[in-house]
Amino acid sequence: MLNKIKSLKNRLSKSKDGKTLASNFGYLMVMQIAGYIFPLLTIPYLARVIGVEGFGKIAFAAAVMVWFQTITDWGFSYTATRDVARNRDDLDKISQIFSSVLWAKILFAFISFLLLYIATEFIPYLRDNQLILLITFMIVPGKIFFADWFFQAMERMRFITIFDLLSKALFTALIFLFVKEKSDFILQPLFLSLSSLIVGVVSLYIIVFEWKVRIYSPKWLEIKETIKKSKDVFINNIFPNFYNSFSMVLLGFFGGSTANGILDAGSRFVNIAQQFLSVISRVFFPFLSRRSDKHRIFAKINIFISIFSALILILLAPLIVKIFFTPEFYQAITVLQIMACTLVFTTLINTYGFNYMILQGYEKPLRNITIATSLLGFLICFPLIYFYHFLGAAITITLTRAIHGLSIMYKAKSIQRKLFLE
C-alpha cells in the first residue's frame, strides 16, 4: 500500500495536471475543514438562541432564494467555466466571456428582484415574510460578484478557499456578536448576505486589477448568445427546484415554520457533506474538460466517498442531532437518516451529468432526464408533504433524486459504450 501511495505521489509530482489537481485538492481540504468547523460553532448557538421556528423562517427564505440564485446563474457556472478553461491563455477571449456572463447575471438579478417584490406584495404568506425574503435576496448580488466559476476555470482553488474562509469567518463573528435572542433570527440572513457581498467585491477587484481581465460595456447580441448557449444547462439546473427547494416552500404553507425548522436541521449536515462532494466535482471539471479519458477513475473515487459519507451520517444521526440541537429538534434524526441517502444520488448526477454529459456535449438528453424526473417529484411532493409534513418532504427529495441520479448514470454509461464501439 505504501509503495502504491509513493508511486502515485511521484506521478503527480512529475505531471503538470497532477500538480494542479494536488494543489487544488489541498485547498479543497482546507475549505472543507473550515466548512465543518464554522457550522459546528454556529449551529448549536443558533439552535439554542433562535429556536426551531427561527430556523424554519430562515430555511423558508433560503429555499425561495434558491430559485433566484438558479435564475441568475443560468448555468454559467458550468458553460462559462468550460469555455474559460479551454481559452485560458487568451486574455481577450476570457474578458469577452467574463463580461457577457457578468452583464447577463446582472440582468437576471434585476428581473429576479422585481419578481420577488411583486410576489411578496400579492401572496399573503410571502407578504408575512417579506422582510426576511428581501434581506436574504442580498446574497444574489454577492454571488454574482464572487465569480468562483472563473477561479475554478483557471484551476486556482486557492482564491475560492481564501474567500470562502473570509466569508465564513466574518459571518461567524457577526453571529456571536449580535444574535442574542429569538427575534434576532432576521440578522442571520443579513450577515450571510453582507459577508457574501464584501467577499464578492474583493474577488471582483482581484479579477479586474490583478488578473487584468477587462469588463467590456454590455453588448446585447453577445449577451443574448451567451444566454442562449447556457439554456439547456439552466433548464437542467432549474427543474430540480420543483421538488427540492419547492418541498421546503410547500412545507412552509402546509406545516409552518416549525416543520421547516425540523427539515432544515435534518438536512444541515447532509448539505455540508454535499458541499464537499460538489467541490470535488468542481475541482475536476476543468481537468475533465481536457482529459475525458480520466472520467472512469474520477467516478469510482467520487461514488466511493459519497457512499462512505452517507453511511457515516446514517449511523451517527442520533448523536449528531442530540449534540448540536435542542430537544425540540430531535425529530430531525429520521430526516437526517433519510436525507443522507441523497449524497450518493447527487454524486451520480454530478459525476455522470455535469462532469460527463455536459462536457461531451449531451446537454439536451441530460435536460430531458432532469425535466421528467423533476416533474415526477413535483407531483408526488403534494400528497407526501400534505400527509407526512417534514418526513414527506425528506422522502420526496430522496426518492426523486434517486430516480434522477440513476437515470443519468444509465444514460451516461450507454453513451460511453456507444463511443467505445465507435
GROMACS .gro file of C-alpha atoms in nm:
model
  422
    1MET     CA    1   0.000   0.000   0.000
    2LEU     CA    2   0.282   0.240   0.091
    3ASN     CA    3   0.453   0.167  -0.240
    4LYS     CA    4   0.131   0.248  -0.429
    5ILE     CA    5   0.095   0.577  -0.242
    6LYS     CA    6   0.458   0.669  -0.315
    7SER     CA    7   0.412   0.576  -0.681
    8LEU     CA    8   0.101   0.794  -0.708
    9LYS     CA    9   0.282   1.083  -0.538
   10ASN     CA   10   0.573   1.055  -0.783
   11ARG     CA   11   0.341   1.055  -1.083
   12LEU     CA   12   0.160   1.362  -0.955
   13SER     CA   13   0.484   1.550  -0.888
   14LYS     CA   14   0.606   1.487  -1.245
   15SER     CA   15   0.277   1.586  -1.412
   16LYS     CA   16   0.164   1.947  -1.454
   17ASP     CA   17  -0.201   1.839  -1.436
   18GLY     CA   18  -0.117   1.623  -1.137
   19LYS     CA   19   0.046   1.913  -0.954
   20THR     CA   20  -0.253   2.135  -1.026
   21LEU     CA   21  -0.501   1.875  -0.905
   22ALA     CA   22  -0.294   1.803  -0.595
   23SER     CA   23  -0.272   2.173  -0.514
   24ASN     CA   24  -0.643   2.224  -0.570
   25PHE     CA   25  -0.725   1.926  -0.350
   26GLY     CA   26  -0.505   2.071  -0.077
   27TYR     CA   27  -0.703   2.394  -0.080
   28LEU     CA   28  -1.021   2.190  -0.110
   29MET     CA   29  -0.940   2.009   0.213
   30VAL     CA   30  -0.867   2.337   0.392
   31MET     CA   31  -1.201   2.476   0.272
   32GLN     CA   32  -1.383   2.159   0.371
   33ILE     CA   33  -1.235   2.155   0.719
   34ALA     CA   34  -1.348   2.516   0.757
   35GLY     CA   35  -1.684   2.415   0.616
   36TYR     CA   36  -1.722   2.177   0.909
   37ILE     CA   37  -1.569   2.393   1.183
   38PHE     CA   38  -1.768   2.713   1.132
   39PRO     CA   39  -2.114   2.543   1.122
   40LEU     CA   40  -2.014   2.337   1.427
   41LEU     CA   41  -1.972   2.669   1.606
   42THR     CA   42  -2.284   2.847   1.481
   43ILE     CA   43  -2.546   2.570   1.452
   44PRO     CA   44  -2.571   2.483   1.827
   45TYR     CA   45  -2.565   2.852   1.917
   46LEU     CA   46  -2.839   2.946   1.670
   47ALA     CA   47  -3.050   2.641   1.765
   48ARG     CA   48  -3.042   2.748   2.130
   49VAL     CA   49  -3.095   3.121   2.070
   50ILE     CA   50  -3.347   3.147   1.784
   51GLY     CA   51  -3.518   2.806   1.823
   52VAL     CA   52  -3.687   2.579   1.575
   53GLU     CA   53  -3.930   2.845   1.446
   54GLY     CA   54  -3.649   3.090   1.369
   55PHE     CA   55  -3.462   2.811   1.194
   56GLY     CA   56  -3.773   2.745   0.988
   57LYS     CA   57  -3.816   3.107   0.876
   58ILE     CA   58  -3.452   3.123   0.767
   59ALA     CA   59  -3.483   2.791   0.583
   60PHE     CA   60  -3.801   2.904   0.407
   61ALA     CA   61  -3.637   3.226   0.282
   62ALA     CA   62  -3.328   3.033   0.170
   63ALA     CA   63  -3.546   2.784  -0.021
   64VAL     CA   64  -3.721   3.066  -0.205
   65MET     CA   65  -3.387   3.227  -0.283
   66VAL     CA   66  -3.256   2.907  -0.446
   67TRP     CA   67  -3.490   2.981  -0.737
   68PHE     CA   68  -3.347   3.328  -0.793
   69GLN     CA   69  -2.988   3.212  -0.750
   70THR     CA   70  -3.052   2.947  -1.015
   71ILE     CA   71  -3.202   3.206  -1.248
   72THR     CA   72  -2.910   3.448  -1.211
   73ASP     CA   73  -2.655   3.170  -1.252
   74TRP     CA   74  -2.833   3.044  -1.569
   75GLY     CA   75  -2.591   2.752  -1.598
   76PHE     CA   76  -2.291   2.983  -1.645
   77SER     CA   77  -2.106   2.811  -1.360
   78TYR     CA   78  -2.066   2.516  -1.598
   79THR     CA   79  -2.069   2.662  -1.951
   80ALA     CA   80  -1.856   2.967  -1.870
   81THR     CA   81  -1.617   2.753  -1.665
   82ARG     CA   82  -1.580   2.515  -1.957
   83ASP     CA   83  -1.527   2.798  -2.209
   84VAL     CA   84  -1.272   2.985  -1.996
   85ALA     CA   85  -1.087   2.661  -1.916
   86ARG     CA   86  -1.048   2.597  -2.289
   87ASN     CA   87  -0.933   2.954  -2.365
   88ARG     CA   88  -0.739   3.045  -2.054
   89ASP     CA   89  -0.430   3.154  -2.249
   90ASP     CA   90  -0.633   3.411  -2.445
   91LEU     CA   91  -0.694   3.712  -2.218
   92ASP     CA   92  -0.913   3.894  -2.470
   93LYS     CA   93  -1.139   3.591  -2.514
   94ILE     CA   94  -1.159   3.543  -2.138
   95SER     CA   95  -1.255   3.909  -2.099
   96GLN     CA   96  -1.533   3.869  -2.354
   97ILE     CA   97  -1.670   3.562  -2.179
   98PHE     CA   98  -1.644   3.721  -1.834
   99SER     CA   99  -1.812   4.045  -1.946
  100SER     CA  100  -2.102   3.873  -2.118
  101VAL     CA  101  -2.164   3.647  -1.819
  102LEU     CA  102  -2.142   3.935  -1.570
  103TRP     CA  103  -2.392   4.154  -1.758
  104ALA     CA  104  -2.627   3.861  -1.815
  105LYS     CA  105  -2.625   3.782  -1.442
  106ILE     CA  106  -2.693   4.146  -1.352
  107LEU     CA  107  -2.988   4.149  -1.594
  108PHE     CA  108  -3.131   3.832  -1.441
  109ALA     CA  109  -3.077   3.966  -1.088
  110PHE     CA  110  -3.278   4.278  -1.170
  111ILE     CA  111  -3.563   4.070  -1.315
  112SER     CA  112  -3.550   3.835  -1.016
  113PHE     CA  113  -3.581   4.119  -0.766
  114LEU     CA  114  -3.886   4.256  -0.946
  115LEU     CA  115  -4.048   3.911  -0.944
  116LEU     CA  116  -3.973   3.862  -0.575
  117TYR     CA  117  -4.108   4.204  -0.477
  118ILE     CA  118  -4.430   4.153  -0.675
  119ALA     CA  119  -4.476   3.805  -0.524
  120THR     CA  120  -4.429   3.935  -0.168
  121GLU     CA  121  -4.686   4.207  -0.231
  122PHE     CA  122  -4.962   3.980  -0.362
  123ILE     CA  123  -4.913   3.636  -0.196
  124PRO     CA  124  -5.023   3.653   0.172
  125TYR     CA  125  -4.774   3.401   0.319
  126LEU     CA  126  -4.487   3.564   0.130
  127ARG     CA  127  -4.608   3.908   0.237
  128ASP     CA  128  -4.590   3.794   0.601
  129ASN     CA  129  -4.224   3.702   0.540
  130GLN     CA  130  -4.140   3.994   0.309
  131LEU     CA  131  -3.863   4.143   0.521
  132ILE     CA  132  -3.660   3.824   0.561
  133LEU     CA  133  -3.710   3.739   0.192
  134LEU     CA  134  -3.585   4.079   0.072
  135ILE     CA  135  -3.288   4.069   0.310
  136THR     CA  136  -3.199   3.715   0.201
  137PHE     CA  137  -3.211   3.828  -0.163
  138MET     CA  138  -2.899   4.038  -0.097
  139ILE     CA  139  -2.697   3.718  -0.126
  140VAL     CA  140  -2.776   3.713  -0.500
  141PRO     CA  141  -2.558   4.014  -0.596
  142GLY     CA  142  -2.288   3.877  -0.366
  143LYS     CA  143  -2.289   3.551  -0.564
  144ILE     CA  144  -2.271   3.747  -0.890
  145PHE     CA  145  -1.962   3.944  -0.789
  146PHE     CA  146  -1.791   3.639  -0.637
  147ALA     CA  147  -1.708   3.475  -0.968
  148ASP     CA  148  -1.591   3.144  -0.820
  149TRP     CA  149  -1.656   2.984  -1.160
  150PHE     CA  150  -1.373   3.198  -1.302
  151PHE     CA  151  -1.119   3.079  -1.043
  152GLN     CA  152  -1.242   2.724  -1.098
  153ALA     CA  153  -1.186   2.756  -1.473
  154MET     CA  154  -0.834   2.887  -1.414
  155GLU     CA  155  -0.783   2.597  -1.168
  156ARG     CA  156  -0.693   2.835  -0.886
  157MET     CA  157  -0.888   2.689  -0.595
  158ARG     CA  158  -0.662   2.889  -0.364
  159PHE     CA  159  -0.869   3.202  -0.428
  160ILE     CA  160  -1.200   3.025  -0.373
  161THR     CA  161  -1.067   2.882  -0.047
  162ILE     CA  162  -0.939   3.216   0.082
  163PHE     CA  163  -1.262   3.399   0.001
  164ASP     CA  164  -1.472   3.118   0.145
  165LEU     CA  165  -1.275   3.131   0.470
  166LEU     CA  166  -1.305   3.509   0.492
  167SER     CA  167  -1.679   3.495   0.431
  168LYS     CA  168  -1.738   3.221   0.691
  169ALA     CA  169  -1.516   3.388   0.950
  170LEU     CA  170  -1.689   3.724   0.912
  171PHE     CA  171  -2.034   3.563   0.923
  172THR     CA  172  -1.949   3.359   1.234
  173ALA     CA  173  -1.808   3.659   1.419
  174LEU     CA  174  -2.117   3.869   1.344
  175ILE     CA  175  -2.350   3.589   1.462
  176PHE     CA  176  -2.184   3.562   1.802
  177LEU     CA  177  -2.160   3.937   1.845
  178PHE     CA  178  -2.516   4.036   1.759
  179VAL     CA  179  -2.758   3.738   1.770
  180LYS     CA  180  -2.873   3.733   2.133
  181GLU     CA  181  -3.247   3.649   2.133
  182LYS     CA  182  -3.516   3.479   1.923
  183SER     CA  183  -3.618   3.794   1.738
  184ASP     CA  184  -3.259   3.827   1.611
  185PHE     CA  185  -3.314   3.544   1.361
  186ILE     CA  186  -3.350   3.814   1.094
  187LEU     CA  187  -2.982   3.900   1.142
  188GLN     CA  188  -2.864   3.558   1.019
  189PRO     CA  189  -2.953   3.614   0.650
  190LEU     CA  190  -2.844   3.978   0.680
  191PHE     CA  191  -2.495   3.881   0.798
  192LEU     CA  192  -2.475   3.599   0.543
  193SER     CA  193  -2.562   3.840   0.261
  194LEU     CA  194  -2.325   4.108   0.392
  195SER     CA  195  -2.035   3.861   0.409
  196SER     CA  196  -2.111   3.742   0.057
  197LEU     CA  197  -2.123   4.098  -0.079
  198ILE     CA  198  -1.791   4.201   0.078
  199VAL     CA  199  -1.611   3.891  -0.047
  200GLY     CA  200  -1.773   3.932  -0.390
  201VAL     CA  201  -1.648   4.289  -0.431
  202VAL     CA  202  -1.295   4.194  -0.321
  203SER     CA  203  -1.281   3.896  -0.560
  204LEU     CA  204  -1.405   4.111  -0.849
  205TYR     CA  205  -1.130   4.363  -0.772
  206ILE     CA  206  -0.867   4.089  -0.794
  207ILE     CA  207  -1.003   3.956  -1.123
  208VAL     CA  208  -1.002   4.302  -1.283
  209PHE     CA  209  -0.690   4.464  -1.133
  210GLU     CA  210  -0.464   4.167  -1.059
  211TRP     CA  211  -0.561   3.928  -1.340
  212LYS     CA  212  -0.615   4.215  -1.586
  213VAL     CA  213  -0.949   4.080  -1.706
  214ARG     CA  214  -1.135   4.365  -1.878
  215ILE     CA  215  -1.504   4.428  -1.831
  216TYR     CA  216  -1.642   4.545  -2.163
  217SER     CA  217  -1.955   4.756  -2.195
  218PRO     CA  218  -2.269   4.544  -2.241
  219LYS     CA  219  -2.333   4.422  -2.594
  220TRP     CA  220  -2.681   4.281  -2.630
  221LEU     CA  221  -2.601   4.040  -2.915
  222GLU     CA  222  -2.313   3.883  -2.720
  223ILE     CA  223  -2.519   3.866  -2.401
  224LYS     CA  224  -2.807   3.708  -2.593
  225GLU     CA  225  -2.574   3.448  -2.744
  226THR     CA  226  -2.422   3.372  -2.402
  227ILE     CA  227  -2.769   3.320  -2.255
  228LYS     CA  228  -2.872   3.102  -2.547
  229LYS     CA  229  -2.565   2.878  -2.513
  230SER     CA  230  -2.642   2.806  -2.149
  231LYS     CA  231  -3.016   2.748  -2.193
  232ASP     CA  232  -3.007   2.369  -2.167
  233VAL     CA  233  -2.784   2.376  -1.859
  234PHE     CA  234  -3.014   2.633  -1.697
  235ILE     CA  235  -3.316   2.410  -1.757
  236ASN     CA  236  -3.120   2.123  -1.609
  237ASN     CA  237  -3.047   2.337  -1.300
  238ILE     CA  238  -3.388   2.498  -1.251
  239PHE     CA  239  -3.611   2.192  -1.278
  240PRO     CA  240  -3.476   2.008  -0.970
  241ASN     CA  241  -3.607   2.305  -0.770
  242PHE     CA  242  -3.958   2.180  -0.849
  243TYR     CA  243  -3.907   1.901  -0.597
  244ASN     CA  244  -3.606   2.021  -0.396
  245SER     CA  245  -3.643   2.378  -0.272
  246PHE     CA  246  -4.014   2.371  -0.359
  247SER     CA  247  -4.060   2.099  -0.098
  248MET     CA  248  -3.933   2.342   0.166
  249VAL     CA  249  -4.156   2.619   0.033
  250LEU     CA  250  -4.463   2.391   0.021
  251LEU     CA  251  -4.385   2.261   0.369
  252GLY     CA  252  -4.396   2.620   0.491
  253PHE     CA  253  -4.753   2.653   0.364
  254PHE     CA  254  -4.870   2.314   0.500
  255GLY     CA  255  -4.662   2.272   0.816
  256GLY     CA  256  -4.544   2.619   0.912
  257SER     CA  257  -4.205   2.741   1.035
  258THR     CA  258  -4.161   2.464   1.293
  259ALA     CA  259  -4.185   2.189   1.030
  260ASN     CA  260  -3.941   2.383   0.812
  261GLY     CA  261  -3.702   2.413   1.104
  262ILE     CA  262  -3.700   2.035   1.162
  263LEU     CA  263  -3.644   1.963   0.792
  264ASP     CA  264  -3.366   2.221   0.778
  265ALA     CA  265  -3.196   2.081   1.089
  266GLY     CA  266  -3.210   1.729   0.944
  267SER     CA  267  -3.059   1.838   0.615
  268ARG     CA  268  -2.789   2.072   0.751
  269PHE     CA  269  -2.513   1.812   0.786
  270VAL     CA  270  -2.617   1.646   0.461
  271ASN     CA  271  -2.569   1.982   0.291
  272ILE     CA  272  -2.225   2.024   0.448
  273ALA     CA  273  -2.118   1.681   0.319
  274GLN     CA  274  -2.272   1.761  -0.019
  275GLN     CA  275  -2.070   2.082  -0.044
  276PHE     CA  276  -1.754   1.875  -0.005
  277LEU     CA  277  -1.858   1.633  -0.279
  278SER     CA  278  -1.963   1.919  -0.506
  279VAL     CA  279  -1.627   2.088  -0.466
  280ILE     CA  280  -1.455   1.765  -0.572
  281SER     CA  281  -1.664   1.775  -0.890
  282ARG     CA  282  -1.575   2.140  -0.942
  283VAL     CA  283  -1.204   2.072  -0.898
  284PHE     CA  284  -1.214   1.802  -1.164
  285PHE     CA  285  -1.449   1.983  -1.405
  286PRO     CA  286  -1.188   2.193  -1.592
  287PHE     CA  287  -0.943   1.899  -1.586
  288LEU     CA  288  -1.201   1.658  -1.730
  289SER     CA  289  -1.291   1.912  -1.997
  290ARG     CA  290  -0.940   1.844  -2.130
  291ARG     CA  291  -0.892   1.482  -2.016
  292SER     CA  292  -1.223   1.297  -2.054
  293ASP     CA  293  -1.031   0.966  -2.055
  294LYS     CA  294  -0.984   1.004  -1.677
  295HIS     CA  295  -1.358   1.009  -1.606
  296ARG     CA  296  -1.386   0.642  -1.501
  297ILE     CA  297  -1.126   0.684  -1.227
  298PHE     CA  298  -1.292   1.005  -1.111
  299ALA     CA  299  -1.633   0.834  -1.099
  300LYS     CA  300  -1.510   0.542  -0.886
  301ILE     CA  301  -1.343   0.771  -0.631
  302ASN     CA  302  -1.638   1.010  -0.611
  303ILE     CA  303  -1.903   0.740  -0.569
  304PHE     CA  304  -1.700   0.556  -0.303
  305ILE     CA  305  -1.662   0.877  -0.099
  306SER     CA  306  -2.036   0.951  -0.126
  307ILE     CA  307  -2.138   0.603  -0.007
  308PHE     CA  308  -1.897   0.620   0.285
  309SER     CA  309  -2.022   0.968   0.382
  310ALA     CA  310  -2.387   0.858   0.364
  311LEU     CA  311  -2.327   0.556   0.590
  312ILE     CA  312  -2.146   0.770   0.848
  313LEU     CA  313  -2.435   1.018   0.864
  314ILE     CA  314  -2.699   0.743   0.889
  315LEU     CA  315  -2.518   0.572   1.176
  316LEU     CA  316  -2.431   0.890   1.365
  317ALA     CA  317  -2.759   1.077   1.304
  318PRO     CA  318  -2.894   1.038   1.663
  319LEU     CA  319  -2.564   1.153   1.812
  320ILE     CA  320  -2.527   1.447   1.571
  321VAL     CA  321  -2.876   1.586   1.632
  322LYS     CA  322  -2.855   1.544   2.011
  323ILE     CA  323  -2.515   1.714   2.029
  324PHE     CA  324  -2.587   2.011   1.803
  325PHE     CA  325  -2.957   2.077   1.858
  326THR     CA  326  -3.200   2.120   2.146
  327PRO     CA  327  -3.474   1.859   2.224
  328GLU     CA  328  -3.731   2.043   2.009
  329PHE     CA  329  -3.522   1.937   1.704
  330TYR     CA  330  -3.497   1.562   1.788
  331GLN     CA  331  -3.750   1.463   1.520
  332ALA     CA  332  -3.482   1.571   1.272
  333ILE     CA  333  -3.293   1.244   1.338
  334THR     CA  334  -3.514   1.050   1.097
  335VAL     CA  335  -3.494   1.334   0.845
  336LEU     CA  336  -3.114   1.323   0.858
  337GLN     CA  337  -3.108   0.946   0.805
  338ILE     CA  338  -3.341   0.969   0.505
  339MET     CA  339  -3.165   1.269   0.351
  340ALA     CA  340  -2.818   1.113   0.394
  341CYS     CA  341  -2.902   0.878   0.107
  342THR     CA  342  -2.922   1.177  -0.129
  343LEU     CA  343  -2.542   1.211  -0.109
  344VAL     CA  344  -2.499   0.905  -0.330
  345PHE     CA  345  -2.764   1.006  -0.582
  346THR     CA  346  -2.648   1.369  -0.606
  347THR     CA  347  -2.297   1.239  -0.669
  348LEU     CA  348  -2.432   1.032  -0.960
  349ILE     CA  349  -2.593   1.348  -1.101
  350ASN     CA  350  -2.270   1.547  -1.072
  351THR     CA  351  -2.039   1.267  -1.187
  352TYR     CA  352  -2.231   1.146  -1.490
  353GLY     CA  353  -2.434   1.457  -1.566
  354PHE     CA  354  -2.230   1.772  -1.520
  355ASN     CA  355  -1.885   1.610  -1.530
  356TYR     CA  356  -1.954   1.387  -1.828
  357MET     CA  357  -2.266   1.455  -2.035
  358ILE     CA  358  -2.221   1.834  -2.039
  359LEU     CA  359  -1.851   1.804  -2.122
  360GLN     CA  360  -1.931   1.560  -2.402
  361GLY     CA  361  -2.197   1.792  -2.547
  362TYR     CA  362  -2.505   1.593  -2.435
  363GLU     CA  363  -2.682   1.882  -2.261
  364LYS     CA  364  -3.020   1.809  -2.423
  365PRO     CA  365  -3.052   1.441  -2.317
  366LEU     CA  366  -2.943   1.549  -1.967
  367ARG     CA  367  -3.203   1.826  -1.975
  368ASN     CA  368  -3.479   1.585  -2.079
  369ILE     CA  369  -3.399   1.343  -1.795
  370THR     CA  370  -3.396   1.627  -1.545
  371ILE     CA  371  -3.729   1.767  -1.665
  372ALA     CA  372  -3.902   1.427  -1.649
  373THR     CA  373  -3.778   1.333  -1.302
  374SER     CA  374  -3.832   1.683  -1.161
  375LEU     CA  375  -4.193   1.690  -1.278
  376LEU     CA  376  -4.243   1.349  -1.117
  377GLY     CA  377  -4.101   1.486  -0.792
  378PHE     CA  378  -4.325   1.793  -0.821
  379LEU     CA  379  -4.633   1.571  -0.848
  380ILE     CA  380  -4.553   1.341  -0.557
  381CYS     CA  381  -4.448   1.621  -0.320
  382PHE     CA  382  -4.805   1.748  -0.275
  383PRO     CA  383  -4.959   1.431  -0.122
  384LEU     CA  384  -4.641   1.333   0.065
  385ILE     CA  385  -4.591   1.673   0.228
  386TYR     CA  386  -4.963   1.724   0.296
  387PHE     CA  387  -4.993   1.393   0.484
  388TYR     CA  388  -4.643   1.349   0.629
  389HIS     CA  389  -4.511   1.707   0.656
  390PHE     CA  390  -4.131   1.718   0.704
  391LEU     CA  391  -4.090   1.342   0.660
  392GLY     CA  392  -4.287   1.366   0.336
  393ALA     CA  393  -4.054   1.642   0.216
  394ALA     CA  394  -3.746   1.434   0.301
  395ILE     CA  395  -3.889   1.129   0.122
  396THR     CA  396  -3.983   1.339  -0.183
  397ILE     CA  397  -3.634   1.483  -0.221
  398THR     CA  398  -3.457   1.150  -0.163
  399LEU     CA  399  -3.681   0.939  -0.388
  400THR     CA  400  -3.679   1.188  -0.675
  401ARG     CA  401  -3.305   1.238  -0.655
  402ALA     CA  402  -3.258   0.859  -0.663
  403ILE     CA  403  -3.458   0.831  -0.986
  404HIS     CA  404  -3.277   1.134  -1.126
  405GLY     CA  405  -2.925   1.011  -1.045
  406LEU     CA  406  -2.978   0.652  -1.158
  407SER     CA  407  -3.138   0.766  -1.484
  408ILE     CA  408  -2.844   0.995  -1.563
  409MET     CA  409  -2.591   0.724  -1.481
  410TYR     CA  410  -2.772   0.476  -1.709
  411LYS     CA  411  -2.778   0.728  -1.996
  412ALA     CA  412  -2.413   0.828  -1.949
  413LYS     CA  413  -2.297   0.467  -1.948
  414SER     CA  414  -2.493   0.398  -2.269
  415ILE     CA  415  -2.315   0.698  -2.426
  416GLN     CA  416  -1.979   0.566  -2.307
  417ARG     CA  417  -2.049   0.223  -2.459
  418LYS     CA  418  -2.152   0.384  -2.787
  419LEU     CA  419  -1.838   0.599  -2.804
  420PHE     CA  420  -1.622   0.298  -2.718
  421LEU     CA  421  -1.771   0.094  -3.003
  422GLU     CA  422  -1.710   0.379  -3.246
   0.00000   0.00000   0.00000
